[in-house]
């Protein structure tokens, strides 16, 4: 029973050692230049151990450990290294991104400005032209009315009864013309 107990303890220790120190598997992906332990460039949890014959064995720390060249696995969380950039490169990259964003939004701003102001501009022109037409017709009507009133006043001096066409046959055509114009001009001015 003591041999089984020792064997069981040995297996448990081997499992725990593999879990804490890292699991290992032979690989041909990594090329060893000399014997030793090297970090896995693509994974901070991984490492490669190279023997005297330059055979590589891949090892992996647990998820809570990272590779350390002195102690192999250290109890720390790690993140895979990001590519190193200088502050100048980072600034240049930000400038390019900003310029791309500005160029993307320029056509949209132009379209919005054109569609926003164009209807108001046309509306103002219509209003102004309508006001000019109204003023011109009103002025024309006033001129015609004053002319007609002048003619009526002159006729009333000559005629005894200016609105009685039958009594003043000699000016019949002129009076009918004046009366019809007065009726036509009087109705639109009241509107």
PDB file of C-alpha atoms in Angstrom:
ATOM      1  CA  UNK A   1       0.000   0.000   0.000  1.00  0.00           C
ATOM      2  CA  UNK A   2       2.877   2.334   0.580  1.00  0.00           C
ATOM      3  CA  UNK A   3       4.046   1.946  -3.046  1.00  0.00           C
ATOM      4  CA  UNK A   4       0.607   2.938  -4.304  1.00  0.00           C
ATOM      5  CA  UNK A   5       0.624   5.858  -1.927  1.00  0.00           C
ATOM      6  CA  UNK A   6       4.059   6.984  -3.148  1.00  0.00           C
ATOM      7  CA  UNK A   7       2.993   6.542  -6.766  1.00  0.00           C
ATOM      8  CA  UNK A   8      -0.172   8.572  -6.159  1.00  0.00           C
ATOM      9  CA  UNK A   9       1.787  11.360  -4.445  1.00  0.00           C
ATOM     10  CA  UNK A  10       4.317  11.314  -7.289  1.00  0.00           C
ATOM     11  CA  UNK A  11       1.560  11.675  -9.941  1.00  0.00           C
ATOM     12  CA  UNK A  12      -0.112  14.487  -8.026  1.00  0.00           C
ATOM     13  CA  UNK A  13       3.206  16.302  -7.661  1.00  0.00           C
ATOM     14  CA  UNK A  14       3.976  15.792 -11.355  1.00  0.00           C
ATOM     15  CA  UNK A  15       0.569  17.176 -12.341  1.00  0.00           C
ATOM     16  CA  UNK A  16       0.921  20.145 -10.034  1.00  0.00           C
ATOM     17  CA  UNK A  17       4.455  20.823 -11.228  1.00  0.00           C
ATOM     18  CA  UNK A  18       3.264  20.729 -14.829  1.00  0.00           C
ATOM     19  CA  UNK A  19       0.415  23.076 -14.040  1.00  0.00           C
ATOM     20  CA  UNK A  20       2.509  25.568 -12.061  1.00  0.00           C
ATOM     21  CA  UNK A  21       5.698  25.416 -14.066  1.00  0.00           C
ATOM     22  CA  UNK A  22       3.948  25.026 -17.382  1.00  0.00           C
ATOM     23  CA  UNK A  23       3.053  22.298 -19.791  1.00  0.00           C
ATOM     24  CA  UNK A  24       5.605  21.386 -22.406  1.00  0.00           C
ATOM     25  CA  UNK A  25       5.377  19.954 -25.906  1.00  0.00           C
ATOM     26  CA  UNK A  26       8.032  19.401 -28.533  1.00  0.00           C
ATOM     27  CA  UNK A  27       7.756  21.652 -31.582  1.00  0.00           C
ATOM     28  CA  UNK A  28       9.511  22.359 -34.849  1.00  0.00           C
ATOM     29  CA  UNK A  29       8.134  25.906 -35.279  1.00  0.00           C
ATOM     30  CA  UNK A  30      10.805  27.637 -33.197  1.00  0.00           C
ATOM     31  CA  UNK A  31      14.429  27.483 -34.393  1.00  0.00           C
ATOM     32  CA  UNK A  32      16.964  27.412 -31.579  1.00  0.00           C
ATOM     33  CA  UNK A  33      20.185  29.369 -32.008  1.00  0.00           C
ATOM     34  CA  UNK A  34      21.658  28.191 -28.689  1.00  0.00           C
ATOM     35  CA  UNK A  35      20.637  26.164 -25.633  1.00  0.00           C
ATOM     36  CA  UNK A  36      18.408  27.943 -23.086  1.00  0.00           C
ATOM     37  CA  UNK A  37      14.911  29.224 -22.442  1.00  0.00           C
ATOM     38  CA  UNK A  38      13.374  31.891 -24.706  1.00  0.00           C
ATOM     39  CA  UNK A  39      10.108  33.817 -24.717  1.00  0.00           C
ATOM     40  CA  UNK A  40       7.397  33.002 -27.258  1.00  0.00           C
ATOM     41  CA  UNK A  41       7.142  36.169 -29.409  1.00  0.00           C
ATOM     42  CA  UNK A  42       3.417  35.681 -30.063  1.00  0.00           C
ATOM     43  CA  UNK A  43       2.276  34.772 -26.526  1.00  0.00           C
ATOM     44  CA  UNK A  44       3.476  36.193 -23.200  1.00  0.00           C
ATOM     45  CA  UNK A  45       2.415  32.975 -21.424  1.00  0.00           C
ATOM     46  CA  UNK A  46       4.518  30.797 -23.718  1.00  0.00           C
ATOM     47  CA  UNK A  47       8.209  30.006 -23.896  1.00  0.00           C
ATOM     48  CA  UNK A  48      10.630  27.697 -25.729  1.00  0.00           C
ATOM     49  CA  UNK A  49      13.297  25.556 -24.084  1.00  0.00           C
ATOM     50  CA  UNK A  50      16.207  24.556 -26.307  1.00  0.00           C
ATOM     51  CA  UNK A  51      18.459  21.622 -25.349  1.00  0.00           C
ATOM     52  CA  UNK A  52      22.113  20.981 -26.293  1.00  0.00           C
ATOM     53  CA  UNK A  53      21.062  19.462 -29.631  1.00  0.00           C
ATOM     54  CA  UNK A  54      19.043  22.674 -30.396  1.00  0.00           C
ATOM     55  CA  UNK A  55      15.687  20.890 -30.206  1.00  0.00           C
ATOM     56  CA  UNK A  56      12.871  23.245 -29.166  1.00  0.00           C
ATOM     57  CA  UNK A  57      10.209  22.304 -26.652  1.00  0.00           C
ATOM     58  CA  UNK A  58       7.269  24.694 -26.271  1.00  0.00           C
ATOM     59  CA  UNK A  59       6.194  25.457 -22.731  1.00  0.00           C
ATOM     60  CA  UNK A  60       3.269  27.447 -21.417  1.00  0.00           C
ATOM     61  CA  UNK A  61       2.682  29.115 -18.091  1.00  0.00           C
ATOM     62  CA  UNK A  62      -0.799  29.120 -16.592  1.00  0.00           C
ATOM     63  CA  UNK A  63      -3.179  31.946 -17.410  1.00  0.00           C
ATOM     64  CA  UNK A  64      -2.031  33.730 -14.237  1.00  0.00           C
ATOM     65  CA  UNK A  65       1.663  33.498 -15.031  1.00  0.00           C
ATOM     66  CA  UNK A  66       3.988  34.998 -17.581  1.00  0.00           C
ATOM     67  CA  UNK A  67       7.349  33.906 -18.874  1.00  0.00           C
ATOM     68  CA  UNK A  68      10.431  35.172 -17.060  1.00  0.00           C
ATOM     69  CA  UNK A  69      13.946  34.184 -18.239  1.00  0.00           C
ATOM     70  CA  UNK A  70      15.203  33.694 -14.661  1.00  0.00           C
ATOM     71  CA  UNK A  71      12.292  31.869 -13.007  1.00  0.00           C
ATOM     72  CA  UNK A  72      10.530  30.546 -16.167  1.00  0.00           C
ATOM     73  CA  UNK A  73       6.989  31.337 -14.935  1.00  0.00           C
ATOM     74  CA  UNK A  74       6.064  34.253 -12.679  1.00  0.00           C
ATOM     75  CA  UNK A  75       2.638  34.785 -11.089  1.00  0.00           C
ATOM     76  CA  UNK A  76       1.490  37.857 -12.979  1.00  0.00           C
ATOM     77  CA  UNK A  77      -1.061  38.610 -15.605  1.00  0.00           C
ATOM     78  CA  UNK A  78       0.316  39.801 -18.874  1.00  0.00           C
ATOM     79  CA  UNK A  79      -0.822  41.262 -22.107  1.00  0.00           C
ATOM     80  CA  UNK A  80       0.623  40.476 -25.476  1.00  0.00           C
ATOM     81  CA  UNK A  81       2.986  43.271 -26.454  1.00  0.00           C
ATOM     82  CA  UNK A  82       1.682  45.855 -28.863  1.00  0.00           C
ATOM     83  CA  UNK A  83       3.965  47.004 -31.654  1.00  0.00           C
ATOM     84  CA  UNK A  84       6.240  49.749 -30.385  1.00  0.00           C
ATOM     85  CA  UNK A  85       5.581  53.187 -31.879  1.00  0.00           C
ATOM     86  CA  UNK A  86       7.410  56.402 -31.267  1.00  0.00           C
ATOM     87  CA  UNK A  87       5.473  59.516 -30.215  1.00  0.00           C
ATOM     88  CA  UNK A  88       6.250  61.065 -33.612  1.00  0.00           C
ATOM     89  CA  UNK A  89       4.776  58.056 -35.456  1.00  0.00           C
ATOM     90  CA  UNK A  90       1.706  58.107 -33.208  1.00  0.00           C
ATOM     91  CA  UNK A  91       1.175  61.850 -33.794  1.00  0.00           C
ATOM     92  CA  UNK A  92       1.562  61.407 -37.563  1.00  0.00           C
ATOM     93  CA  UNK A  93      -0.954  58.539 -37.520  1.00  0.00           C
ATOM     94  CA  UNK A  94      -3.474  60.653 -35.581  1.00  0.00           C
ATOM     95  CA  UNK A  95      -3.040  63.520 -38.057  1.00  0.00           C
ATOM     96  CA  UNK A  96      -3.758  61.198 -40.981  1.00  0.00           C
ATOM     97  CA  UNK A  97      -6.883  59.785 -39.307  1.00  0.00           C
ATOM     98  CA  UNK A  98      -8.152  63.288 -38.546  1.00  0.00           C
ATOM     99  CA  UNK A  99      -7.574  64.417 -42.126  1.00  0.00           C
ATOM    100  CA  UNK A 100      -9.440  61.356 -43.463  1.00  0.00           C
ATOM    101  CA  UNK A 101     -12.395  62.102 -41.194  1.00  0.00           C
ATOM    102  CA  UNK A 102     -12.469  65.737 -42.317  1.00  0.00           C
ATOM    103  CA  UNK A 103     -12.342  64.745 -45.990  1.00  0.00           C
ATOM    104  CA  UNK A 104     -15.198  62.273 -45.514  1.00  0.00           C
ATOM    105  CA  UNK A 105     -17.480  64.930 -44.036  1.00  0.00           C
ATOM    106  CA  UNK A 106     -16.753  67.818 -46.450  1.00  0.00           C
ATOM    107  CA  UNK A 107     -19.118  66.731 -49.285  1.00  0.00           C
ATOM    108  CA  UNK A 108     -21.960  66.166 -46.823  1.00  0.00           C
ATOM    109  CA  UNK A 109     -21.572  69.666 -45.380  1.00  0.00           C
ATOM    110  CA  UNK A 110     -21.647  71.239 -48.847  1.00  0.00           C
ATOM    111  CA  UNK A 111     -24.837  69.379 -49.773  1.00  0.00           C
ATOM    112  CA  UNK A 112     -26.550  70.382 -46.565  1.00  0.00           C
ATOM    113  CA  UNK A 113     -25.668  74.041 -47.084  1.00  0.00           C
ATOM    114  CA  UNK A 114     -26.976  74.058 -50.664  1.00  0.00           C
ATOM    115  CA  UNK A 115     -30.289  72.389 -49.854  1.00  0.00           C
ATOM    116  CA  UNK A 116     -30.770  74.482 -46.746  1.00  0.00           C
ATOM    117  CA  UNK A 117     -30.360  77.970 -48.219  1.00  0.00           C
ATOM    118  CA  UNK A 118     -31.615  77.523 -51.752  1.00  0.00           C
ATOM    119  CA  UNK A 119     -35.390  77.373 -50.991  1.00  0.00           C
ATOM    120  CA  UNK A 120     -35.218  80.458 -48.761  1.00  0.00           C
ATOM    121  CA  UNK A 121     -33.369  82.400 -51.464  1.00  0.00           C
ATOM    122  CA  UNK A 122     -35.966  81.532 -54.118  1.00  0.00           C
ATOM    123  CA  UNK A 123     -38.797  82.369 -51.727  1.00  0.00           C
ATOM    124  CA  UNK A 124     -37.367  85.828 -51.067  1.00  0.00           C
ATOM    125  CA  UNK A 125     -37.044  86.480 -54.810  1.00  0.00           C
ATOM    126  CA  UNK A 126     -40.657  85.478 -55.404  1.00  0.00           C
ATOM    127  CA  UNK A 127     -41.811  87.773 -52.630  1.00  0.00           C
ATOM    128  CA  UNK A 128     -39.817  90.711 -53.973  1.00  0.00           C
ATOM    129  CA  UNK A 129     -40.988  90.232 -57.562  1.00  0.00           C
ATOM    130  CA  UNK A 130     -44.616  89.932 -56.399  1.00  0.00           C
ATOM    131  CA  UNK A 131     -44.248  93.150 -54.421  1.00  0.00           C
ATOM    132  CA  UNK A 132     -42.789  94.946 -57.454  1.00  0.00           C
ATOM    133  CA  UNK A 133     -45.633  93.759 -59.680  1.00  0.00           C
ATOM    134  CA  UNK A 134     -48.190  94.855 -57.108  1.00  0.00           C
ATOM    135  CA  UNK A 135     -46.606  98.291 -56.821  1.00  0.00           C
ATOM    136  CA  UNK A 136     -46.469  98.768 -60.586  1.00  0.00           C
ATOM    137  CA  UNK A 137     -50.124  97.818 -61.119  1.00  0.00           C
ATOM    138  CA  UNK A 138     -51.225 100.016 -58.242  1.00  0.00           C
ATOM    139  CA  UNK A 139     -49.305 102.969 -59.640  1.00  0.00           C
ATOM    140  CA  UNK A 140     -50.762 102.369 -63.106  1.00  0.00           C
ATOM    141  CA  UNK A 141     -54.292 102.303 -61.709  1.00  0.00           C
ATOM    142  CA  UNK A 142     -53.755 105.500 -59.748  1.00  0.00           C
ATOM    143  CA  UNK A 143     -52.422 107.293 -62.853  1.00  0.00           C
ATOM    144  CA  UNK A 144     -55.368 106.112 -64.944  1.00  0.00           C
ATOM    145  CA  UNK A 145     -57.868 107.123 -62.253  1.00  0.00           C
ATOM    146  CA  UNK A 146     -56.420 110.600 -61.875  1.00  0.00           C
ATOM    147  CA  UNK A 147     -56.497 111.037 -65.646  1.00  0.00           C
ATOM    148  CA  UNK A 148     -60.109 109.877 -65.807  1.00  0.00           C
ATOM    149  CA  UNK A 149     -61.140 112.050 -62.879  1.00  0.00           C
ATOM    150  CA  UNK A 150     -59.588 115.009 -64.678  1.00  0.00           C
ATOM    151  CA  UNK A 151     -61.566 114.208 -67.829  1.00  0.00           C
ATOM    152  CA  UNK A 152     -64.779 113.822 -65.836  1.00  0.00           C
ATOM    153  CA  UNK A 153     -64.246 117.165 -64.144  1.00  0.00           C
ATOM    154  CA  UNK A 154     -63.630 118.827 -67.518  1.00  0.00           C
ATOM    155  CA  UNK A 155     -66.748 117.174 -69.009  1.00  0.00           C
ATOM    156  CA  UNK A 156     -68.885 118.171 -66.071  1.00  0.00           C
ATOM    157  CA  UNK A 157     -68.089 121.812 -66.739  1.00  0.00           C
ATOM    158  CA  UNK A 158     -69.160 121.488 -70.375  1.00  0.00           C
ATOM    159  CA  UNK A 159     -72.187 119.237 -69.909  1.00  0.00           C
ATOM    160  CA  UNK A 160     -75.299 120.079 -67.981  1.00  0.00           C
ATOM    161  CA  UNK A 161     -75.865 116.470 -66.934  1.00  0.00           C
ATOM    162  CA  UNK A 162     -72.563 114.504 -67.221  1.00  0.00           C
ATOM    163  CA  UNK A 163     -73.996 111.103 -66.363  1.00  0.00           C
ATOM    164  CA  UNK A 164     -77.135 111.362 -68.447  1.00  0.00           C
ATOM    165  CA  UNK A 165     -76.079 110.075 -71.851  1.00  0.00           C
ATOM    166  CA  UNK A 166     -79.401 110.737 -73.552  1.00  0.00           C
ATOM    167  CA  UNK A 167     -79.259 114.498 -72.804  1.00  0.00           C
ATOM    168  CA  UNK A 168     -75.676 114.896 -74.004  1.00  0.00           C
ATOM    169  CA  UNK A 169     -75.532 113.026 -77.301  1.00  0.00           C
ATOM    170  CA  UNK A 170     -72.499 114.833 -78.641  1.00  0.00           C
ATOM    171  CA  UNK A 171     -70.206 113.428 -75.889  1.00  0.00           C
ATOM    172  CA  UNK A 172     -71.919 110.012 -75.739  1.00  0.00           C
ATOM    173  CA  UNK A 173     -68.912 107.876 -76.771  1.00  0.00           C
ATOM    174  CA  UNK A 174     -66.489 109.654 -74.478  1.00  0.00           C
ATOM    175  CA  UNK A 175     -68.761 109.332 -71.419  1.00  0.00           C
ATOM    176  CA  UNK A 176     -69.447 105.625 -71.965  1.00  0.00           C
ATOM    177  CA  UNK A 177     -65.732 105.012 -72.206  1.00  0.00           C
ATOM    178  CA  UNK A 178     -65.061 106.922 -68.972  1.00  0.00           C
ATOM    179  CA  UNK A 179     -67.877 105.130 -67.114  1.00  0.00           C
ATOM    180  CA  UNK A 180     -66.706 101.638 -68.113  1.00  0.00           C
ATOM    181  CA  UNK A 181     -63.100 102.395 -67.146  1.00  0.00           C
ATOM    182  CA  UNK A 182     -64.190 103.745 -63.774  1.00  0.00           C
ATOM    183  CA  UNK A 183     -66.185 100.593 -63.059  1.00  0.00           C
ATOM    184  CA  UNK A 184     -63.300  98.315 -64.078  1.00  0.00           C
ATOM    185  CA  UNK A 185     -60.731 100.183 -62.029  1.00  0.00           C
ATOM    186  CA  UNK A 186     -62.924 100.719 -58.991  1.00  0.00           C
ATOM    187  CA  UNK A 187     -63.610  96.995 -58.336  1.00  0.00           C
ATOM    188  CA  UNK A 188     -59.933  95.766 -58.125  1.00  0.00           C
ATOM    189  CA  UNK A 189     -58.904  98.647 -55.857  1.00  0.00           C
ATOM    190  CA  UNK A 190     -61.435  97.600 -53.238  1.00  0.00           C
ATOM    191  CA  UNK A 191     -60.009  94.071 -52.977  1.00  0.00           C
TER     192      UNK A 191
END
